[in-house]
PDB file of C-alpha atoms in Angstrom:
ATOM      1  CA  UNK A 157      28.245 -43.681  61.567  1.00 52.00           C
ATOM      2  CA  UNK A 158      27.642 -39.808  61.510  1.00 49.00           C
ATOM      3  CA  UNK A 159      29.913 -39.674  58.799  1.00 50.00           C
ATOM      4  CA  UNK A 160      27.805 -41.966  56.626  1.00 52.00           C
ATOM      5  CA  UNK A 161      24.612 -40.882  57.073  1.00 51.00           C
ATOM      6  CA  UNK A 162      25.765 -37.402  55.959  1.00 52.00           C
ATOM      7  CA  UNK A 163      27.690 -38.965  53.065  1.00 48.00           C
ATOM      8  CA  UNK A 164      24.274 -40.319  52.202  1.00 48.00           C
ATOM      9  CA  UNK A 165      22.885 -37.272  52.467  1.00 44.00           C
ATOM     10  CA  UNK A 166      24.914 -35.541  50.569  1.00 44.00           C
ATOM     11  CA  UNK A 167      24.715 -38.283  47.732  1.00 49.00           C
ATOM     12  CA  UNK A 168      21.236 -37.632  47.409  1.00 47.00           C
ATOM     13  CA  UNK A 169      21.275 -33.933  47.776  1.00 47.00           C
ATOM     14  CA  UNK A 170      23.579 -34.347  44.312  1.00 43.00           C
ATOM     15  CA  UNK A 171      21.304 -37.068  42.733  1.00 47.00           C
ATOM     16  CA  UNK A 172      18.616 -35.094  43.527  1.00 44.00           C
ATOM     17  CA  UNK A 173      20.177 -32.107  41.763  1.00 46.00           C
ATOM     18  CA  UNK A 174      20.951 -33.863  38.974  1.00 41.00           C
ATOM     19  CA  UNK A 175      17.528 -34.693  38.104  1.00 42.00           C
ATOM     20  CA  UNK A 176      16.089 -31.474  38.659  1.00 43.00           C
ATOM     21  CA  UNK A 177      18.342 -29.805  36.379  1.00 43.00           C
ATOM     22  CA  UNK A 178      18.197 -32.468  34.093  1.00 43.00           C
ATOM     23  CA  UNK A 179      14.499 -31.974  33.654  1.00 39.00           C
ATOM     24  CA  UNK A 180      14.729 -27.912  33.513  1.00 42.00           C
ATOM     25  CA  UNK A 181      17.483 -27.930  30.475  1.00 37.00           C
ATOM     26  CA  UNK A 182      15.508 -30.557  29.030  1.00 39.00           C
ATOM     27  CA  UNK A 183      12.425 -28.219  29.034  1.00 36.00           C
ATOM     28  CA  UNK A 184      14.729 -25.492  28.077  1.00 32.00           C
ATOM     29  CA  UNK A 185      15.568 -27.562  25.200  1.00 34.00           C
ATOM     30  CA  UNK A 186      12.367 -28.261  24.241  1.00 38.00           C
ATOM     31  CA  UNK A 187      11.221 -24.875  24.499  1.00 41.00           C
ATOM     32  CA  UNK A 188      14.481 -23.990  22.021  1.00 40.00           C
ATOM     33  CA  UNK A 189      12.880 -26.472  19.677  1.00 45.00           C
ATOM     34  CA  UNK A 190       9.632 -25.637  19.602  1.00 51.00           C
ATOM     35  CA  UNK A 191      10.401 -22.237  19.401  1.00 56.00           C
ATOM     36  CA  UNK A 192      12.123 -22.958  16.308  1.00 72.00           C
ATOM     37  CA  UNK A 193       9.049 -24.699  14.275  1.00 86.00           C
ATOM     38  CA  UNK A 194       7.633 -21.382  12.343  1.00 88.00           C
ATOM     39  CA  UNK A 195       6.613 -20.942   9.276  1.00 89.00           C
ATOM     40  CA  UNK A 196       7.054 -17.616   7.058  1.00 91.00           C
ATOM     41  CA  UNK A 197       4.341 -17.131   4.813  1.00 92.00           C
ATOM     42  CA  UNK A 198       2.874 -13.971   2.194  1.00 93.00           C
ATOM     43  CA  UNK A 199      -0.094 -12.517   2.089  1.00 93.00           C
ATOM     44  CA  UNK A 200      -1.509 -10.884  -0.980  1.00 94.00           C
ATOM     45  CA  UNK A 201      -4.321  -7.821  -1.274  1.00 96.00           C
ATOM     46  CA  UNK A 202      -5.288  -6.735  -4.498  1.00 96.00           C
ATOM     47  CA  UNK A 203      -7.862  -3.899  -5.384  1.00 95.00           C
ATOM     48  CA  UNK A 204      -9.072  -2.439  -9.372  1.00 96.00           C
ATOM     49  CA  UNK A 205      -9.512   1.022  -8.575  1.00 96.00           C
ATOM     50  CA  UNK A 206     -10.745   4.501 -10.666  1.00 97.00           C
ATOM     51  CA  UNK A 207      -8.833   7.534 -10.335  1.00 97.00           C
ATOM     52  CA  UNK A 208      -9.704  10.171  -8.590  1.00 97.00           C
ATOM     53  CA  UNK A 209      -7.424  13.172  -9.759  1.00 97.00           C
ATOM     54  CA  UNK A 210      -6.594  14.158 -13.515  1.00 97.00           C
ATOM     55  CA  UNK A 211      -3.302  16.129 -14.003  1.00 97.00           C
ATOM     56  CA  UNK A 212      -3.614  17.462 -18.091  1.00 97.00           C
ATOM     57  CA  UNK A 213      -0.462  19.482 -19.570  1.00 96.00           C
ATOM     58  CA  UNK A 214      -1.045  20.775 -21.953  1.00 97.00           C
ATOM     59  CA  UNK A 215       1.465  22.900 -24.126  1.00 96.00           C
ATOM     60  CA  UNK A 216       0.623  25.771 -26.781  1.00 96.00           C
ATOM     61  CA  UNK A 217       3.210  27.082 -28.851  1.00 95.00           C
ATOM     62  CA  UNK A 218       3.585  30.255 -31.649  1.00 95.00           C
ATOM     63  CA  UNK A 219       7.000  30.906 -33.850  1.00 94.00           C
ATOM     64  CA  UNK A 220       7.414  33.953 -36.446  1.00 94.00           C
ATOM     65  CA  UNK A 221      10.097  36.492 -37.001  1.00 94.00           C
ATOM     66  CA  UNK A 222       7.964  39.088 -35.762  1.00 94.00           C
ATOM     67  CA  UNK A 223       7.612  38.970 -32.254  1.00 93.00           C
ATOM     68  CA  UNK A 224       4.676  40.852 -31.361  1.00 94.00           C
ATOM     69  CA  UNK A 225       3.371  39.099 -33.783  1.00 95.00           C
ATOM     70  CA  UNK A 226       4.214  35.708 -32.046  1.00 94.00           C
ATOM     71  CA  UNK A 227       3.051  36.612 -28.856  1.00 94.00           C
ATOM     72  CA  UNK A 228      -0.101  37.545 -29.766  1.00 95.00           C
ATOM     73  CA  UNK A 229      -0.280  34.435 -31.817  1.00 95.00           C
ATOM     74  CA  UNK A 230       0.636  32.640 -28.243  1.00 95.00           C
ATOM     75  CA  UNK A 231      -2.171  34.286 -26.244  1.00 96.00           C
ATOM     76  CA  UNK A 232      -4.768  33.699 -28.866  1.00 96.00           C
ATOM     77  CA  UNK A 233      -3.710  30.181 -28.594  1.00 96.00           C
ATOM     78  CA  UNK A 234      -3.729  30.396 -24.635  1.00 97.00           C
ATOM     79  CA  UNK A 235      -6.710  31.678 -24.690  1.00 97.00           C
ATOM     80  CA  UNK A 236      -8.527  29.190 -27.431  1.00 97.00           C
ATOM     81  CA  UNK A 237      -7.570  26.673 -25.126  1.00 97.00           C
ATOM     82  CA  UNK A 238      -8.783  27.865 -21.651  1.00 98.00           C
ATOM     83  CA  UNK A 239     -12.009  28.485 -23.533  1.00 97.00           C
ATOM     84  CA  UNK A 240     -12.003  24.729 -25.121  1.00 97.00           C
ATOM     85  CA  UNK A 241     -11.173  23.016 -21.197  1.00 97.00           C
ATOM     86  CA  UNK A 242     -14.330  25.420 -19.850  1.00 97.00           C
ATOM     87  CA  UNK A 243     -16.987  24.436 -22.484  1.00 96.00           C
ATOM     88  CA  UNK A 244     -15.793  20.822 -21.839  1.00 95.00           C
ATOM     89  CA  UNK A 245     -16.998  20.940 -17.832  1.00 94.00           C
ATOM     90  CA  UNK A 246     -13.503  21.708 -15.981  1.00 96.00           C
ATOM     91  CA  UNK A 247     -13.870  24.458 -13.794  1.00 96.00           C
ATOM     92  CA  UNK A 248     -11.554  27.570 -13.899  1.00 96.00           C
ATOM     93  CA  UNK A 249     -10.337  26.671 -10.963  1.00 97.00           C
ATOM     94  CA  UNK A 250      -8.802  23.713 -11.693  1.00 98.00           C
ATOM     95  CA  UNK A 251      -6.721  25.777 -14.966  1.00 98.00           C
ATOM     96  CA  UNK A 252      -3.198  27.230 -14.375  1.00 98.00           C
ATOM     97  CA  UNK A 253      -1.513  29.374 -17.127  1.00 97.00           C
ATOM     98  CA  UNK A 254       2.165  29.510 -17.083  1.00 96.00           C
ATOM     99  CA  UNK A 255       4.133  32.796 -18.138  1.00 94.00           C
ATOM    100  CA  UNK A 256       5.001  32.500 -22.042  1.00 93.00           C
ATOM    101  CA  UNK A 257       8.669  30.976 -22.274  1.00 93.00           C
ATOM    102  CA  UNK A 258       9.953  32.893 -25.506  1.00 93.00           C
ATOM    103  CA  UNK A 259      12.869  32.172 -27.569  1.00 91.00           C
ATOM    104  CA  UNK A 260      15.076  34.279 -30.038  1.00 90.00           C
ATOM    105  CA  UNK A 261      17.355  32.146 -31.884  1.00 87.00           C
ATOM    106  CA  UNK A 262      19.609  34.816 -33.348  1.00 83.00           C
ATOM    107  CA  UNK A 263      20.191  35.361 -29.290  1.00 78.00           C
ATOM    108  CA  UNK A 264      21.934  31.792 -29.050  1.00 68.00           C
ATOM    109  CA  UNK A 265      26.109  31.921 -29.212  1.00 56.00           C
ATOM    110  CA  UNK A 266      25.936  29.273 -32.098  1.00 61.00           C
ATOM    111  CA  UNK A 267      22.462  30.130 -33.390  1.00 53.00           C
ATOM    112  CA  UNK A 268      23.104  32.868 -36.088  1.00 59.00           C
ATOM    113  CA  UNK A 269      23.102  29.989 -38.494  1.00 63.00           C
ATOM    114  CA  UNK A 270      19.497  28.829 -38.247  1.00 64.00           C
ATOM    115  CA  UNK A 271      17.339  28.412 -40.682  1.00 74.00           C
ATOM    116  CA  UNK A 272      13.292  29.162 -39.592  1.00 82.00           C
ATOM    117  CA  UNK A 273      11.617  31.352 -37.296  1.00 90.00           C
ATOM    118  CA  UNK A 274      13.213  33.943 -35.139  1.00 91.00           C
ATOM    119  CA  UNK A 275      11.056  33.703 -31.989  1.00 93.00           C
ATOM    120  CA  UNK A 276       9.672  30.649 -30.379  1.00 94.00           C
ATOM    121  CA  UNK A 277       7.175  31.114 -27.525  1.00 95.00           C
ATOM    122  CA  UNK A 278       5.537  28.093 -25.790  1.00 95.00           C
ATOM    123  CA  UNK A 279       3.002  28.712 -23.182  1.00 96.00           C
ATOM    124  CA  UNK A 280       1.374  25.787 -20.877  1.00 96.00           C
ATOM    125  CA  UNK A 281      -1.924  24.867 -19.993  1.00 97.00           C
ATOM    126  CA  UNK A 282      -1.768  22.984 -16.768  1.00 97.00           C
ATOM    127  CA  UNK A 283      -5.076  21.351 -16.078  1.00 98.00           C
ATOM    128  CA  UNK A 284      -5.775  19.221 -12.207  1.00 98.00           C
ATOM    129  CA  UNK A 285      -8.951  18.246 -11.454  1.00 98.00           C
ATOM    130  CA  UNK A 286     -10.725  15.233  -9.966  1.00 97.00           C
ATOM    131  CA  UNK A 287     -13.371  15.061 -13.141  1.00 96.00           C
ATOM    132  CA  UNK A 288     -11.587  12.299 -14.344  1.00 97.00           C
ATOM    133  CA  UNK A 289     -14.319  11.314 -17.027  1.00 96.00           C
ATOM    134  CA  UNK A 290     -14.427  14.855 -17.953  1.00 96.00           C
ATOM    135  CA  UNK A 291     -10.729  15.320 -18.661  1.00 97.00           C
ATOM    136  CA  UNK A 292     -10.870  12.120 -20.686  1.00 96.00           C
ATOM    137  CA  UNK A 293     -13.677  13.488 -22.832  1.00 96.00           C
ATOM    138  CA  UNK A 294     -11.621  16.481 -23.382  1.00 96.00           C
ATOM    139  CA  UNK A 295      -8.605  15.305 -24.126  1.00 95.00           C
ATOM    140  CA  UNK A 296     -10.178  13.214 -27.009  1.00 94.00           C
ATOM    141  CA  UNK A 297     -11.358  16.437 -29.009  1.00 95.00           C
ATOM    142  CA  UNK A 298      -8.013  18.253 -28.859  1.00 95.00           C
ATOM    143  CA  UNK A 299      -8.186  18.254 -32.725  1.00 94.00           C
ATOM    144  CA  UNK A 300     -11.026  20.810 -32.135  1.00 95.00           C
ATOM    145  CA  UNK A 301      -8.232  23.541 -30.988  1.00 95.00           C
ATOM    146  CA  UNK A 302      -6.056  22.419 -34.299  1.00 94.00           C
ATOM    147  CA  UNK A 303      -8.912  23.196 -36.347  1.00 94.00           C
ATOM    148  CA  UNK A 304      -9.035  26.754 -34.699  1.00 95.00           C
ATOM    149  CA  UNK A 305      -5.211  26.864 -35.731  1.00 94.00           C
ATOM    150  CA  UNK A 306      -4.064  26.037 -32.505  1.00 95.00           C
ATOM    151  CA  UNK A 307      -0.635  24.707 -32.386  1.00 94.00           C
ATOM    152  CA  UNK A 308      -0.619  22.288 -29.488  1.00 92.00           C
ATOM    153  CA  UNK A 309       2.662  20.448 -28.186  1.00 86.00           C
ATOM    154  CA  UNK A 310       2.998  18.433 -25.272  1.00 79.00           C
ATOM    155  CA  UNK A 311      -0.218  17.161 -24.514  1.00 85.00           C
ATOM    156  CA  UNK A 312      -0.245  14.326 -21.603  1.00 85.00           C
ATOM    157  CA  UNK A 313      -2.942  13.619 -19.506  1.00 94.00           C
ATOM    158  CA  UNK A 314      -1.476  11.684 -16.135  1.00 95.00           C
ATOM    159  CA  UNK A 315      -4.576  10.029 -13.531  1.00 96.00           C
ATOM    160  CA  UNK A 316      -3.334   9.273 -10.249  1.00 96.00           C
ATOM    161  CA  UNK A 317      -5.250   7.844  -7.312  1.00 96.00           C
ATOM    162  CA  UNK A 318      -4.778  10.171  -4.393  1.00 94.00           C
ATOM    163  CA  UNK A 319      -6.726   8.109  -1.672  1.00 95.00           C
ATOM    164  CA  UNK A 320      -4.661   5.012  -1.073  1.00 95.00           C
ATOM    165  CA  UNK A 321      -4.876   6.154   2.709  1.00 94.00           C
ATOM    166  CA  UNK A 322      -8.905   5.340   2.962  1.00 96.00           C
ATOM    167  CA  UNK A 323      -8.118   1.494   1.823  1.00 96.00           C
ATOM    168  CA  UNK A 324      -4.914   0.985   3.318  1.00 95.00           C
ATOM    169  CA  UNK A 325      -6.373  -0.847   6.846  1.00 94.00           C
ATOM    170  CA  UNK A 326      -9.173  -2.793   4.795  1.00 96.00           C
ATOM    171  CA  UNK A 327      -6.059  -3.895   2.585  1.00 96.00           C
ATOM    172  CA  UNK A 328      -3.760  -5.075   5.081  1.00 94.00           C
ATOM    173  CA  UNK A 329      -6.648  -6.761   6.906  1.00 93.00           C
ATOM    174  CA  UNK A 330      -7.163  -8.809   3.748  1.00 95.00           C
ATOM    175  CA  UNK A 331      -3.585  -9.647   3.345  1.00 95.00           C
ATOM    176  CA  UNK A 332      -2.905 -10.799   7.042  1.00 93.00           C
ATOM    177  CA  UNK A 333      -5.760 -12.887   6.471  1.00 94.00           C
ATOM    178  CA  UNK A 334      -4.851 -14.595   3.600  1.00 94.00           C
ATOM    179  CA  UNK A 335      -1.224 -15.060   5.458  1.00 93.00           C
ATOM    180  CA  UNK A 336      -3.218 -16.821   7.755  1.00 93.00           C
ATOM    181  CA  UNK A 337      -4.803 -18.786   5.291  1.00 93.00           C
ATOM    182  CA  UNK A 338      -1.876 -20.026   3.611  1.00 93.00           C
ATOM    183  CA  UNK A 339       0.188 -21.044   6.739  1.00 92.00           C
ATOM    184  CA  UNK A 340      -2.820 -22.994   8.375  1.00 92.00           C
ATOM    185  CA  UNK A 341      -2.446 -24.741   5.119  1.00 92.00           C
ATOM    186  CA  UNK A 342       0.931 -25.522   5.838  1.00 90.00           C
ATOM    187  CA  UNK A 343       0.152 -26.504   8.885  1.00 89.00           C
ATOM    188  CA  UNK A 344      -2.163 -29.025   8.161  1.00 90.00           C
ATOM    189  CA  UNK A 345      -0.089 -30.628   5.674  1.00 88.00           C
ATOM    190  CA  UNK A 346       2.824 -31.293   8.200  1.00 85.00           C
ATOM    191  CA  UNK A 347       0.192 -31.983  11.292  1.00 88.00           C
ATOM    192  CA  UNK A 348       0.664 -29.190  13.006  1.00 88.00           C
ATOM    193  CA  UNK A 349      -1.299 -25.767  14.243  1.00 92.00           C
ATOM    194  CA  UNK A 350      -1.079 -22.010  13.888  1.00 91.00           C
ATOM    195  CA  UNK A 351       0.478 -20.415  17.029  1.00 90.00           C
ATOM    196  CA  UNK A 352       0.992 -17.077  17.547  1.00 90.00           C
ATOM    197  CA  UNK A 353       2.720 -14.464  15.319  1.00 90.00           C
ATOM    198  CA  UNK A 354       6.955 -14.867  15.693  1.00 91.00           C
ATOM    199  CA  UNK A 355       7.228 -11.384  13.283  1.00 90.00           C
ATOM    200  CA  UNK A 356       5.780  -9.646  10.746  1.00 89.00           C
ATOM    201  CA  UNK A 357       6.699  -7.000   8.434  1.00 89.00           C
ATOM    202  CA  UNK A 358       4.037  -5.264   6.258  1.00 85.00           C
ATOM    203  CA  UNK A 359       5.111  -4.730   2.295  1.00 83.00           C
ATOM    204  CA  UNK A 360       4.861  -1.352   0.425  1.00 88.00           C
ATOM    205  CA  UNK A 361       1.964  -0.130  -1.217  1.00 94.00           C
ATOM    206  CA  UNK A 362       2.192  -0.148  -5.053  1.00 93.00           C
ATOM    207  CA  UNK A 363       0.117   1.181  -7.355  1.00 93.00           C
ATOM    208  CA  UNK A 364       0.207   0.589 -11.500  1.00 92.00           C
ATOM    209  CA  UNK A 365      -2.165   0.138 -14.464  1.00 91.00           C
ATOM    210  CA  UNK A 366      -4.440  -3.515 -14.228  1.00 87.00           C
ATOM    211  CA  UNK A 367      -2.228  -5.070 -16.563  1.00 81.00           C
ATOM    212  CA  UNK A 368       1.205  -4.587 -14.037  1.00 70.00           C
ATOM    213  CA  UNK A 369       2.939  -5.824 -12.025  1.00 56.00           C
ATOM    214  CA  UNK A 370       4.128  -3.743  -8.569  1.00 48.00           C
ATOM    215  CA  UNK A 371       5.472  -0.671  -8.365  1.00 45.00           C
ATOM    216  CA  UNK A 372       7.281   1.432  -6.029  1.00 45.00           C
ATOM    217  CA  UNK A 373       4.794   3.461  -4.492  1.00 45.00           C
ATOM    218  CA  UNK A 374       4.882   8.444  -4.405  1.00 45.00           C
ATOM    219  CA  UNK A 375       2.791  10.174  -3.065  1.00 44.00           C
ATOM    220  CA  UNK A 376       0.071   9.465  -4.850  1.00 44.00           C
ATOM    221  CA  UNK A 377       0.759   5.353  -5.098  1.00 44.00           C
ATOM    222  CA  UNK A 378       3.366   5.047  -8.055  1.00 45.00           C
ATOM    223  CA  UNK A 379       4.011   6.991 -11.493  1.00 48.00           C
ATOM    224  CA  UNK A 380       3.365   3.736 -12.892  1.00 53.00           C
ATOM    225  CA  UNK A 381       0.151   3.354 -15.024  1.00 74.00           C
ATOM    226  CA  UNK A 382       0.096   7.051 -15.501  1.00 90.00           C
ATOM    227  CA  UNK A 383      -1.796   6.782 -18.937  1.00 88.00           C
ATOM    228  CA  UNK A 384      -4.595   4.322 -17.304  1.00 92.00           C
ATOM    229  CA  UNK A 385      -7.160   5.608 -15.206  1.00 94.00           C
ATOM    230  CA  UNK A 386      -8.279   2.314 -13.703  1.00 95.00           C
ATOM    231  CA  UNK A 387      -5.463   1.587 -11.114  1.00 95.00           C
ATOM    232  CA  UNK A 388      -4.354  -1.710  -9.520  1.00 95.00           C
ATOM    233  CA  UNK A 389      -3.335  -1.197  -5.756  1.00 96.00           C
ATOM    234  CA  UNK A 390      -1.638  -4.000  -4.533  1.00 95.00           C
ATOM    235  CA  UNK A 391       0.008  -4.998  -0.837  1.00 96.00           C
ATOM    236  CA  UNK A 392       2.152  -7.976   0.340  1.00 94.00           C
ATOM    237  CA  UNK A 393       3.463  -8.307   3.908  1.00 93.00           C
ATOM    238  CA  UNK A 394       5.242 -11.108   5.525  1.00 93.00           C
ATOM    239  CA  UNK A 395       4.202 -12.875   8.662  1.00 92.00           C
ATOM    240  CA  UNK A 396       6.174 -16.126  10.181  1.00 92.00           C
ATOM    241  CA  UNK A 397       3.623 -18.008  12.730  1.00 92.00           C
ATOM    242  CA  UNK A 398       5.234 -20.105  15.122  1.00 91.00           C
ATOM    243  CA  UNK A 399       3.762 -24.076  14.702  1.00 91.00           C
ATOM    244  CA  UNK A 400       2.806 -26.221  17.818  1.00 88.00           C
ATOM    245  CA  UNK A 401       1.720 -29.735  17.958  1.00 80.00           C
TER     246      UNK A 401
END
């Protein structure tokens, strides 16, 4: 008799057991599978920005067979052209001069043969300044300093936008959001809601002309668009919200 009422007891210790672990990998399971439902979405931030920083090279050049000649001819030219940036509203400041880079030609191993000047010198004119608009204005009336016989060279004006840091958090606000956005979309479409974030990785910061795409992003947001100073700063970061019923 003992021996059946503790076989019974037994038998529903085990039953018991069964059920109870039955229910907790079922949960398990459904946790598994709910943990699965997610949906990965993009969210896009855009911004048309001015520049703020104007980097102007400009490069001055003299050639003759005499060479005192040519260096004076140089720093007249230098010196034309420091006086042209100043009258147009860019502080001294904001004007490097390089040392003259001078070059004989009857100095080269294989040059002895050339026809034209002895001595080349070349001299730049590096302006950086945040006057954008005055920079521009400038760099339209370079044909002044040709008129003053002025031999001019390189001459590329680069605007950058130096203060992607003071946007960044308003721009990745507006991206997360419209993450958000997009998978509640989802979600409503397939009958479900927005849980929390699973992960989410924010995209690099690009920065190019209005017309571009992306870019990789310097230190000063991209050399992309160099020749535009309206700038398009763009973000894109990735976000995968779990869904629950």
């Amino acid at each position: 008799m003992e021996h059946t009422k503790e076989a019974a007891v037994l038998g529903g210790t085990l039953f018991l057991g069964l059920v109870l672990g039955g229910w907790m990998l079922g949960s398990q399971i459904k946790a598994i599978k709910l943990a699965d439902r997610y949906v990965a979405v993009r969210g896009l931030a855009e911004r048309n920005v001015k520049s703020d920083l104007a980097i102007w090279t400009l490069t001055v050049s003299a050639s003759g067979d005499d060479y005192a000649s040519v260096l004076h001819q140089a720093a007249d030219g230098k010196d034309k052209t420091v006086a042209f940036l100043t009258s147009a509203g860019i502080q001294q400041n904001e004007i490097a001069v390089a040392s003259p880079d001078v070059t004989d030609k009857q100095a080269r191993e294989y040059g002895n043969n050339d026809k034209g000047p002895r001595y080349l010198v070349s001299q730049q004119v590096v302006v950086t300044s945040p006057r954008v608009d005055a920079v521009s204005a400038a760099n339209a009336k370079t044909a002044s300093l040709l008129d003053q016989g002025v031999m001019l060279g390189r001459n590329q004006v680069q605007y950058k936008f130096s203060s992607l840091n003071s946007i960044k958090p308003d721009m990745i606000s507006e991206a997360t959001k419209n993450a958000r956005e997009a998978a509640e979309r989802f979600a409503a479409d397939s009958g479900s809601k927005v849980g929390a974030i699973r992960s989410a990785s924010q995209g690099q910061f690009s920065i190019s002309a209005p017309n571009e795409g992306g870019a990789e992003p310097n230190p000063y947001g991209g050399d992309n668009g160099d020749s535009s100073m309206m700038k398009k700063v763009r973000v894109v970061t990735s976000t995968d919200y779990y869904l629950e019923k």
